[in-house]
Amino acid sequence: MVSFIIPSHGQLYIEYESVNSAEEIQSITKTLVLPPLNGTEVVINYQQGNNMTRGVLIQYEGEFVPFAKQPPPKSYLIWEILGPALVIVLIGLILFSCYYYRVRQKEKQLNFIIEVMKDQKRFSPEEIEELKEKRDEFTIIKKNLKIYYEFPLGQGASSLVYVGFIYGKSPLMVTTGLIETQRFQDCKVAVKVPSSFGQDETKQLFREIDSMKKIGYNENVICMLGICFLDEKPVIAFELADKNLLSYVRTLRETILGQIQTPVNIFFSILWQIARGMQYISSKNIVHRDLAARNVLLTDSFNAKISDFGLSFCTDLEENSSSSTPQKLPVKWLSLEALLDMVFSEKSDVWAFGVLIFEVFSFGAIPYKDVVLKDLVEMLRNGDRLECPKAANEKTYEIMRSCWQENPEERPTFEQLSERFREMLKSTTMAYGYVEGSK
């Protein structure tokens, strides 16, 4: 028995074995003329007399047509083409629906504050649009941020700060992709919650968001991890620090009086880090306008981080350095040109840095404590400056004085200040990193 496929028609030569009466096996070749079978599988049995034969195909002559399966029905071909296309369309619809849902949720979350703006009639359409534009890749999904209102961290003029927790990856980690930001996932955070939404407070919120986006990540700046809308209010999540510089140096006051020693190596390290952070901020064309010891945060390992950018502005986004001046400014930290003409620049931040140095070495003393504010400008114009703290040496006070030059161009840059404190830090070892304080 032979089974084979006939691709067309022609002559088929079969060789088979036959057993004769003497039980001898003979090899016989037989030619079959076949009708057109057109690719049909056939089984041919050969029988000679009473003996069955076993045959094998040895040759086929005729028109050769390669064997192929029967073509599928047209309906099958249509689905074979349309099927993948429909799957792609379905996936696209699902993705679009998810995106549309998220956009609608964000729109819904902003309705409250936008309606407040419209009702108060104190905001232009441009300002309302500005708030909408703050929703971008820095937005935190509501379910991914939890605020622990029972654990407040601090309070400002227009906001409260609480301990919070981010679930999953923070927007800063996703947008930067830096190794240094990998820790900002499933972590504790500081959440800044505005307590009022007046015109000044809203603009202050805009400034802070704009500045923090531009800064991104820097080891000496408190980083914004994302923005979220909770209970119809925009809140900002920041990396969490342990304490602020002002409270730290004030806690040293009693210790220093007891030990009569000042940890200048720690002070120099902190000031060097602040200068480096301000150098980076200035390179981004940002003026802080509120640099003070209260706005510098510290980790347990004394990493200094500059915070609170509510009064900051971007020089490349403002028409000039005196535009958009807020109503409330830290008068005792302002430079002379800022007090007189409301002109702000890197050099006005340098002036404030000099006051910050005074705060550190005076263990948190209030600058110009006995000076009436209305007399401050005249005092500064006459060349009077803060006195040298008892814990500061001459070199440190020289740096302070250089920051308070009346002409902004004569003040050092933050790059120069960073280098000076780096050299002072190098010369101060742990063994000799103390100087005598006041008794």
Short mmCIF file of C-alpha atoms in Angstrom, two decimals:
data_model
loop_
_atom_site.label_atom_id
_atom_site.label_comp_id
_atom_site.label_asym_id
_atom_site.label_seq_id
_atom_site.Cartn_x
_atom_site.Cartn_y
_atom_site.Cartn_z
CA MET A 1 0.00 0.00 0.00
CA VAL A 2 1.33 3.40 -0.96
CA SER A 3 0.03 6.76 0.26
CA PHE A 4 1.11 9.94 -1.51
CA ILE A 5 -0.12 13.27 -2.82
CA ILE A 6 -0.89 13.85 -6.50
CA PRO A 7 -0.15 17.52 -7.28
CA SER A 8 -1.54 17.37 -10.83
CA HIS A 9 -2.08 14.67 -13.38
CA GLY A 10 0.19 12.50 -15.52
CA GLN A 11 1.90 9.13 -15.33
CA LEU A 12 2.87 7.60 -12.03
CA TYR A 13 5.50 4.88 -11.86
CA ILE A 14 5.16 2.46 -8.99
CA GLU A 15 7.67 -0.19 -7.99
CA TYR A 16 6.29 -2.95 -5.85
CA GLU A 17 7.19 -6.43 -4.71
CA SER A 18 5.27 -9.51 -5.77
CA VAL A 19 5.42 -13.04 -4.41
CA ASN A 20 4.94 -15.75 -7.09
CA SER A 21 3.83 -19.36 -6.72
CA ALA A 22 7.37 -20.41 -5.92
CA GLU A 23 7.36 -17.80 -3.11
CA GLU A 24 10.02 -15.87 -4.87
CA ILE A 25 9.96 -12.13 -4.41
CA GLN A 26 9.92 -10.26 -7.69
CA SER A 27 10.35 -6.55 -8.27
CA ILE A 28 7.82 -5.20 -10.73
CA THR A 29 7.48 -1.73 -12.14
CA LYS A 30 4.06 -0.56 -13.17
CA THR A 31 2.95 2.58 -14.90
CA LEU A 32 -0.34 4.20 -13.95
CA VAL A 33 -2.02 6.92 -15.97
CA LEU A 34 -3.83 9.14 -13.49
CA PRO A 35 -6.62 11.61 -13.98
CA PRO A 36 -6.16 15.18 -12.76
CA LEU A 37 -6.46 14.89 -8.99
CA ASN A 38 -5.35 18.44 -8.18
CA GLY A 39 -3.49 17.98 -4.94
CA THR A 40 -5.66 15.24 -3.48
CA GLU A 41 -4.07 12.72 -1.15
CA VAL A 42 -4.65 9.21 -2.51
CA VAL A 43 -3.98 5.71 -1.28
CA ILE A 44 -3.33 3.08 -3.97
CA ASN A 45 -3.58 -0.64 -3.26
CA TYR A 46 -2.11 -3.13 -5.71
CA GLN A 47 -3.15 -6.73 -5.84
CA GLN A 48 -1.87 -9.43 -8.21
CA GLY A 49 -3.82 -12.64 -8.02
CA ASN A 50 -4.24 -13.60 -4.43
CA ASN A 51 -1.15 -11.73 -3.30
CA MET A 52 -1.13 -8.20 -1.92
CA THR A 53 1.65 -5.97 -3.16
CA ARG A 54 3.68 -3.33 -1.42
CA GLY A 55 4.69 -0.44 -3.67
CA VAL A 56 6.83 2.66 -3.44
CA LEU A 57 6.79 5.74 -5.64
CA ILE A 58 9.83 5.82 -7.94
CA GLN A 59 8.91 8.38 -10.58
CA TYR A 60 6.21 10.79 -11.56
CA GLU A 61 5.86 12.30 -15.02
CA GLY A 62 3.54 15.08 -15.90
CA GLU A 63 2.89 18.74 -15.25
CA PHE A 64 4.40 19.50 -11.84
CA VAL A 65 2.50 21.88 -9.60
CA PRO A 66 3.91 22.38 -6.04
CA PHE A 67 1.49 21.23 -3.42
CA ALA A 68 -0.35 23.99 -1.58
CA LYS A 69 -3.15 24.07 0.88
CA GLN A 70 -6.53 25.01 -0.33
CA PRO A 71 -6.99 28.80 -0.09
CA PRO A 72 -8.97 29.85 3.01
CA PRO A 73 -12.41 31.36 2.62
CA LYS A 74 -12.63 35.08 1.85
CA SER A 75 -14.31 35.77 5.22
CA TYR A 76 -11.29 34.30 7.00
CA LEU A 77 -8.92 36.56 5.04
CA ILE A 78 -10.99 39.62 5.95
CA TRP A 79 -10.82 38.84 9.68
CA GLU A 80 -7.12 38.05 9.38
CA ILE A 81 -6.56 41.62 8.13
CA LEU A 82 -9.13 43.43 10.25
CA GLY A 83 -8.45 41.53 13.49
CA PRO A 84 -5.05 43.10 14.36
CA ALA A 85 -6.32 46.51 13.27
CA LEU A 86 -9.32 46.24 15.59
CA VAL A 87 -7.06 45.18 18.48
CA ILE A 88 -4.84 48.23 17.90
CA VAL A 89 -7.88 50.51 17.77
CA LEU A 90 -9.24 48.97 20.98
CA ILE A 91 -5.93 49.47 22.82
CA GLY A 92 -5.82 53.06 21.59
CA LEU A 93 -9.34 53.69 22.88
CA ILE A 94 -8.45 52.24 26.28
CA LEU A 95 -5.30 54.39 26.57
CA PHE A 96 -7.18 57.50 25.45
CA SER A 97 -9.96 56.80 27.96
CA CYS A 98 -7.41 56.48 30.79
CA TYR A 99 -5.69 59.71 29.74
CA TYR A 100 -9.00 61.55 29.38
CA TYR A 101 -10.11 60.33 32.82
CA ARG A 102 -6.92 61.62 34.45
CA VAL A 103 -7.23 64.99 32.72
CA ARG A 104 -10.85 65.30 33.81
CA GLN A 105 -9.91 64.42 37.39
CA LYS A 106 -7.26 67.13 37.44
CA GLU A 107 -9.76 69.62 35.98
CA LYS A 108 -12.25 68.67 38.66
CA GLN A 109 -9.67 69.06 41.42
CA LEU A 110 -8.96 72.63 40.31
CA ASN A 111 -12.59 73.76 40.04
CA PHE A 112 -12.76 74.98 43.62
CA ILE A 113 -9.79 77.31 43.57
CA ILE A 114 -10.59 78.57 40.08
CA GLU A 115 -14.15 79.38 41.09
CA VAL A 116 -12.85 81.19 44.18
CA MET A 117 -10.66 83.29 41.91
CA LYS A 118 -13.58 84.14 39.65
CA ASP A 119 -15.89 84.94 42.54
CA GLN A 120 -13.38 87.25 44.18
CA LYS A 121 -12.83 88.98 40.82
CA ARG A 122 -9.26 89.74 41.81
CA PHE A 123 -7.61 87.51 39.21
CA SER A 124 -7.29 87.96 35.51
CA PRO A 125 -8.06 85.15 33.04
CA GLU A 126 -4.30 84.88 32.48
CA GLU A 127 -3.72 84.16 36.18
CA ILE A 128 -6.42 81.52 36.19
CA GLU A 129 -4.81 79.86 33.18
CA GLU A 130 -1.46 80.02 34.94
CA LEU A 131 -2.77 77.86 37.75
CA LYS A 132 -4.08 75.31 35.25
CA GLU A 133 -0.69 75.12 33.58
CA LYS A 134 0.90 73.99 36.84
CA ARG A 135 -0.56 70.54 36.20
CA ASP A 136 2.05 68.55 34.36
CA GLU A 137 4.51 65.74 34.90
CA PHE A 138 5.05 66.97 38.49
CA THR A 139 1.47 66.16 39.48
CA ILE A 140 1.01 63.51 42.18
CA ILE A 141 -2.12 61.37 41.94
CA LYS A 142 -4.33 62.00 44.95
CA LYS A 143 -4.29 58.39 46.16
CA ASN A 144 -0.47 58.39 46.15
CA LEU A 145 -0.08 61.11 48.81
CA LYS A 146 -1.10 60.90 52.45
CA ILE A 147 -0.87 63.81 54.89
CA TYR A 148 -0.55 63.20 58.62
CA TYR A 149 -2.27 66.29 59.99
CA GLU A 150 -1.55 65.11 63.53
CA PHE A 151 2.18 65.62 62.88
CA PRO A 152 2.77 69.31 62.00
CA LEU A 153 6.32 70.35 61.13
CA GLY A 154 5.97 74.10 61.05
CA GLN A 155 3.90 77.13 60.16
CA GLY A 156 4.52 80.06 57.85
CA ALA A 157 2.70 83.29 57.13
CA SER A 158 0.36 81.64 54.63
CA SER A 159 0.94 77.90 54.92
CA LEU A 160 1.26 74.92 57.24
CA VAL A 161 3.72 72.06 56.85
CA TYR A 162 2.92 68.48 57.83
CA VAL A 163 4.56 65.08 57.65
CA GLY A 164 3.33 63.12 54.66
CA PHE A 165 4.02 59.94 52.72
CA ILE A 166 4.37 59.34 48.97
CA TYR A 167 3.36 55.93 47.68
CA GLY A 168 5.30 54.75 44.66
CA LYS A 169 7.71 56.86 42.66
CA SER A 170 7.70 60.63 43.12
CA PRO A 171 7.41 62.84 40.01
CA LEU A 172 10.91 64.24 40.69
CA MET A 173 12.38 60.73 40.56
CA VAL A 174 10.57 59.96 37.30
CA THR A 175 11.40 63.24 35.55
CA THR A 176 15.08 63.44 36.52
CA GLY A 177 16.03 59.77 36.33
CA LEU A 178 19.02 60.47 38.59
CA ILE A 179 20.53 57.92 40.93
CA GLU A 180 20.39 60.54 43.71
CA THR A 181 16.59 60.77 43.42
CA GLN A 182 15.96 57.01 43.62
CA ARG A 183 15.33 57.37 47.36
CA PHE A 184 12.27 59.55 46.69
CA GLN A 185 9.81 56.67 46.40
CA ASP A 186 7.64 55.13 49.09
CA CYS A 187 9.08 57.68 51.50
CA LYS A 188 8.17 60.27 54.13
CA VAL A 189 7.87 63.82 52.85
CA ALA A 190 7.09 67.33 54.06
CA VAL A 191 3.78 68.60 52.68
CA LYS A 192 3.20 72.35 52.42
CA VAL A 193 -0.50 73.19 52.65
CA PRO A 194 -1.53 76.80 51.88
CA SER A 195 -3.75 78.22 54.59
CA SER A 196 -5.19 81.02 52.45
CA PHE A 197 -5.65 81.80 48.77
CA GLY A 198 -5.41 85.54 48.48
CA GLN A 199 -3.76 87.17 45.49
CA ASP A 200 -0.34 87.43 47.14
CA GLU A 201 -0.50 83.87 48.46
CA THR A 202 -1.45 82.47 45.05
CA LYS A 203 1.34 84.34 43.28
CA GLN A 204 3.74 83.16 45.96
CA LEU A 205 2.64 79.60 45.25
CA PHE A 206 3.24 80.16 41.52
CA ARG A 207 6.75 81.48 42.16
CA GLU A 208 7.68 78.58 44.38
CA ILE A 209 6.44 75.99 41.89
CA ASP A 210 8.19 77.69 38.96
CA SER A 211 11.49 77.97 40.83
CA MET A 212 11.43 74.42 42.17
CA LYS A 213 10.70 72.97 38.74
CA LYS A 214 13.62 74.86 37.29
CA ILE A 215 15.96 73.79 40.09
CA GLY A 216 15.07 70.11 39.87
CA TYR A 217 17.53 68.26 42.06
CA ASN A 218 20.51 69.65 43.95
CA GLU A 219 22.04 68.20 47.09
CA ASN A 220 22.02 71.59 48.84
CA VAL A 221 18.44 72.54 47.99
CA ILE A 222 15.25 71.10 49.44
CA CYS A 223 13.71 69.50 46.37
CA MET A 224 10.08 69.63 45.31
CA LEU A 225 8.96 66.04 44.80
CA GLY A 226 5.60 66.89 43.27
CA ILE A 227 2.32 68.79 43.41
CA CYS A 228 -1.03 67.34 44.44
CA PHE A 229 -4.61 68.55 44.79
CA LEU A 230 -6.15 67.39 48.06
CA ASP A 231 -9.55 68.54 49.26
CA GLU A 232 -9.60 70.93 46.29
CA LYS A 233 -6.40 72.63 47.46
CA PRO A 234 -2.99 72.54 45.77
CA VAL A 235 -0.27 71.23 48.08
CA ILE A 236 3.46 70.76 47.49
CA ALA A 237 5.47 67.74 48.61
CA PHE A 238 9.13 68.34 49.52
CA GLU A 239 11.92 66.09 50.68
CA LEU A 240 11.99 65.81 54.45
CA ALA A 241 14.77 67.25 56.63
CA ASP A 242 15.33 67.02 60.38
CA LYS A 243 15.65 70.64 61.59
CA ASN A 244 16.34 74.17 60.45
CA LEU A 245 19.61 76.01 60.87
CA LEU A 246 18.20 78.73 63.12
CA SER A 247 16.81 76.30 65.69
CA TYR A 248 20.06 74.32 65.59
CA VAL A 249 22.35 77.27 66.37
CA ARG A 250 19.97 78.48 69.08
CA THR A 251 20.12 75.10 70.80
CA LEU A 252 23.90 75.51 70.86
CA ARG A 253 23.60 78.75 72.81
CA GLU A 254 23.37 77.15 76.25
CA THR A 255 25.80 74.37 75.33
CA ILE A 256 28.36 76.87 74.13
CA LEU A 257 28.03 78.91 77.30
CA GLY A 258 28.70 75.76 79.28
CA GLN A 259 31.58 74.39 77.20
CA ILE A 260 32.89 77.75 75.97
CA GLN A 261 33.56 76.20 72.57
CA THR A 262 32.16 76.79 69.10
CA PRO A 263 32.13 73.99 66.47
CA VAL A 264 33.47 76.20 63.68
CA ASN A 265 34.21 73.19 61.49
CA ILE A 266 30.49 72.40 61.42
CA PHE A 267 29.66 76.08 60.84
CA PHE A 268 32.14 76.35 57.96
CA SER A 269 30.79 73.15 56.42
CA ILE A 270 27.21 74.43 56.60
CA LEU A 271 28.13 77.85 55.17
CA TRP A 272 30.17 76.24 52.38
CA GLN A 273 27.18 74.06 51.45
CA ILE A 274 24.81 77.04 51.49
CA ALA A 275 27.15 79.00 49.22
CA ARG A 276 27.31 76.03 46.84
CA GLY A 277 23.53 75.71 46.84
CA MET A 278 23.11 79.43 46.15
CA GLN A 279 25.70 79.19 43.39
CA TYR A 280 23.55 76.53 41.72
CA ILE A 281 20.37 78.55 42.25
CA SER A 282 21.98 81.63 40.70
CA SER A 283 23.12 79.56 37.72
CA LYS A 284 19.43 78.86 37.07
CA ASN A 285 18.74 82.62 36.96
CA ILE A 286 16.74 82.45 40.18
CA VAL A 287 16.85 85.09 42.94
CA HIS A 288 15.78 83.70 46.32
CA ARG A 289 14.95 86.97 48.14
CA ASP A 290 14.43 85.21 51.49
CA LEU A 291 17.79 83.64 52.32
CA ALA A 292 18.01 83.38 56.12
CA ALA A 293 18.94 80.81 58.76
CA ARG A 294 15.26 79.95 59.28
CA ASN A 295 15.04 78.88 55.63
CA VAL A 296 18.01 76.51 55.66
CA LEU A 297 17.22 72.94 56.69
CA LEU A 298 19.66 70.38 58.06
CA THR A 299 19.76 66.60 58.00
CA ASP A 300 21.11 64.56 60.90
CA SER A 301 24.45 64.38 59.09
CA PHE A 302 24.54 68.22 58.76
CA ASN A 303 23.77 68.38 55.06
CA ALA A 304 22.50 71.91 54.49
CA LYS A 305 19.52 72.43 52.18
CA ILE A 306 18.08 75.79 51.14
CA SER A 307 14.28 75.98 51.30
CA ASP A 308 11.26 78.29 51.03
CA PHE A 309 11.20 79.74 47.52
CA GLY A 310 7.89 81.55 47.96
CA LEU A 311 9.49 84.98 47.43
CA SER A 312 11.83 83.86 44.66
CA PHE A 313 11.56 84.79 41.01
CA CYS A 314 13.19 83.73 37.75
CA THR A 315 15.09 86.58 36.13
CA ASP A 316 14.55 85.14 32.65
CA LEU A 317 10.77 85.06 33.20
CA GLU A 318 10.41 88.55 34.71
CA GLU A 319 10.75 91.82 32.82
CA ASN A 320 13.21 93.21 35.33
CA SER A 321 14.60 92.45 38.75
CA SER A 322 12.20 94.78 40.57
CA SER A 323 8.99 93.43 39.02
CA SER A 324 6.39 91.38 40.85
CA THR A 325 7.65 92.52 44.24
CA PRO A 326 5.63 90.87 47.03
CA GLN A 327 4.11 93.00 49.77
CA LYS A 328 5.91 91.17 52.58
CA LEU A 329 9.71 91.07 52.51
CA PRO A 330 12.34 90.18 55.16
CA VAL A 331 13.49 93.77 55.72
CA LYS A 332 16.49 93.03 57.97
CA TRP A 333 17.97 90.68 55.37
CA LEU A 334 17.49 93.03 52.40
CA SER A 335 20.34 94.75 50.62
CA LEU A 336 20.52 98.51 50.40
CA GLU A 337 19.45 98.62 46.74
CA ALA A 338 16.50 96.34 47.56
CA LEU A 339 15.41 98.61 50.40
CA LEU A 340 15.78 101.77 48.33
CA ASP A 341 14.72 100.69 44.83
CA MET A 342 13.32 97.16 45.16
CA VAL A 343 16.13 95.84 42.92
CA PHE A 344 16.97 92.18 43.43
CA SER A 345 19.76 90.05 41.99
CA GLU A 346 22.33 87.45 42.96
CA LYS A 347 24.20 90.23 44.77
CA SER A 348 21.16 91.05 46.93
CA ASP A 349 21.10 87.37 47.92
CA VAL A 350 24.81 87.68 48.74
CA TRP A 351 23.95 90.49 51.16
CA ALA A 352 21.39 88.23 52.85
CA PHE A 353 24.02 85.48 53.04
CA GLY A 354 26.21 87.86 55.05
CA VAL A 355 23.34 88.35 57.52
CA LEU A 356 22.93 84.57 57.67
CA ILE A 357 26.61 84.20 58.65
CA PHE A 358 25.93 86.68 61.45
CA GLU A 359 22.98 84.55 62.62
CA VAL A 360 25.12 81.42 62.72
CA PHE A 361 28.03 82.86 64.71
CA SER A 362 25.73 84.81 67.06
CA PHE A 363 23.79 81.59 67.77
CA GLY A 364 20.54 82.87 66.32
CA ALA A 365 20.57 86.49 67.47
CA ILE A 366 18.08 88.83 65.77
CA PRO A 367 19.88 91.14 63.30
CA TYR A 368 19.68 94.87 64.19
CA LYS A 369 17.78 93.94 67.33
CA ASP A 370 17.83 97.46 68.77
CA VAL A 371 17.35 99.31 65.46
CA VAL A 372 13.96 100.75 64.52
CA LEU A 373 13.04 99.68 60.98
CA LYS A 374 12.49 103.24 59.79
CA ASP A 375 16.07 104.06 60.82
CA LEU A 376 17.62 100.98 59.20
CA VAL A 377 18.02 102.45 55.71
CA GLU A 378 19.69 105.60 56.98
CA MET A 379 22.01 103.55 59.18
CA LEU A 380 23.08 101.38 56.23
CA ARG A 381 23.55 104.40 53.95
CA ASN A 382 25.89 105.86 56.56
CA GLY A 383 28.02 102.72 56.34
CA ASP A 384 26.99 101.16 59.63
CA ARG A 385 26.81 97.37 59.61
CA LEU A 386 26.17 94.51 62.03
CA GLU A 387 28.92 94.02 64.59
CA CYS A 388 31.20 91.00 64.56
CA PRO A 389 29.77 88.16 66.68
CA LYS A 390 32.06 87.10 69.51
CA ALA A 391 32.30 83.54 68.17
CA ALA A 392 33.49 84.69 64.71
CA ASN A 393 37.14 85.31 63.87
CA GLU A 394 38.47 88.19 61.77
CA LYS A 395 38.47 86.24 58.50
CA THR A 396 34.85 85.29 58.96
CA TYR A 397 33.86 88.88 59.71
CA GLU A 398 35.78 90.06 56.64
CA ILE A 399 33.60 87.80 54.54
CA MET A 400 30.49 89.25 56.18
CA ARG A 401 31.63 92.80 55.47
CA SER A 402 32.40 91.95 51.85
CA CYS A 403 28.81 90.77 51.45
CA TRP A 404 27.56 94.14 52.73
CA GLN A 405 29.35 96.41 50.27
CA GLU A 406 27.06 99.24 49.20
CA ASN A 407 27.99 98.73 45.55
CA PRO A 408 26.60 95.33 44.46
CA GLU A 409 29.45 94.87 41.97
CA GLU A 410 31.97 94.95 44.81
CA ARG A 411 30.35 92.03 46.61
CA PRO A 412 31.66 88.51 45.98
CA THR A 413 29.74 85.97 43.94
CA PHE A 414 28.48 82.76 45.49
CA GLU A 415 31.12 80.89 43.54
CA GLN A 416 33.81 82.98 45.25
CA LEU A 417 32.14 82.56 48.65
CA SER A 418 31.96 78.81 48.14
CA GLU A 419 35.68 78.67 47.40
CA ARG A 420 36.56 80.80 50.44
CA PHE A 421 34.61 78.64 52.86
CA ARG A 422 35.99 75.50 51.25
CA GLU A 423 39.52 76.71 51.97
CA MET A 424 38.57 77.67 55.53
CA LEU A 425 37.01 74.26 56.04
CA LYS A 426 40.14 72.52 54.76
CA SER A 427 42.26 74.39 57.28
CA THR A 428 39.97 73.40 60.13
CA THR A 429 40.36 69.81 61.30
CA MET A 430 38.24 67.92 63.77
CA ALA A 431 41.02 68.21 66.33
CA TYR A 432 41.31 71.96 66.05
CA GLY A 433 37.78 72.73 64.88
CA TYR A 434 36.77 74.76 67.92
CA VAL A 435 37.31 78.33 69.04
CA GLU A 436 36.50 79.93 72.35
CA GLY A 437 33.08 81.48 72.70
CA SER A 438 31.74 84.13 75.03
CA LYS A 439 31.51 83.45 78.75
#
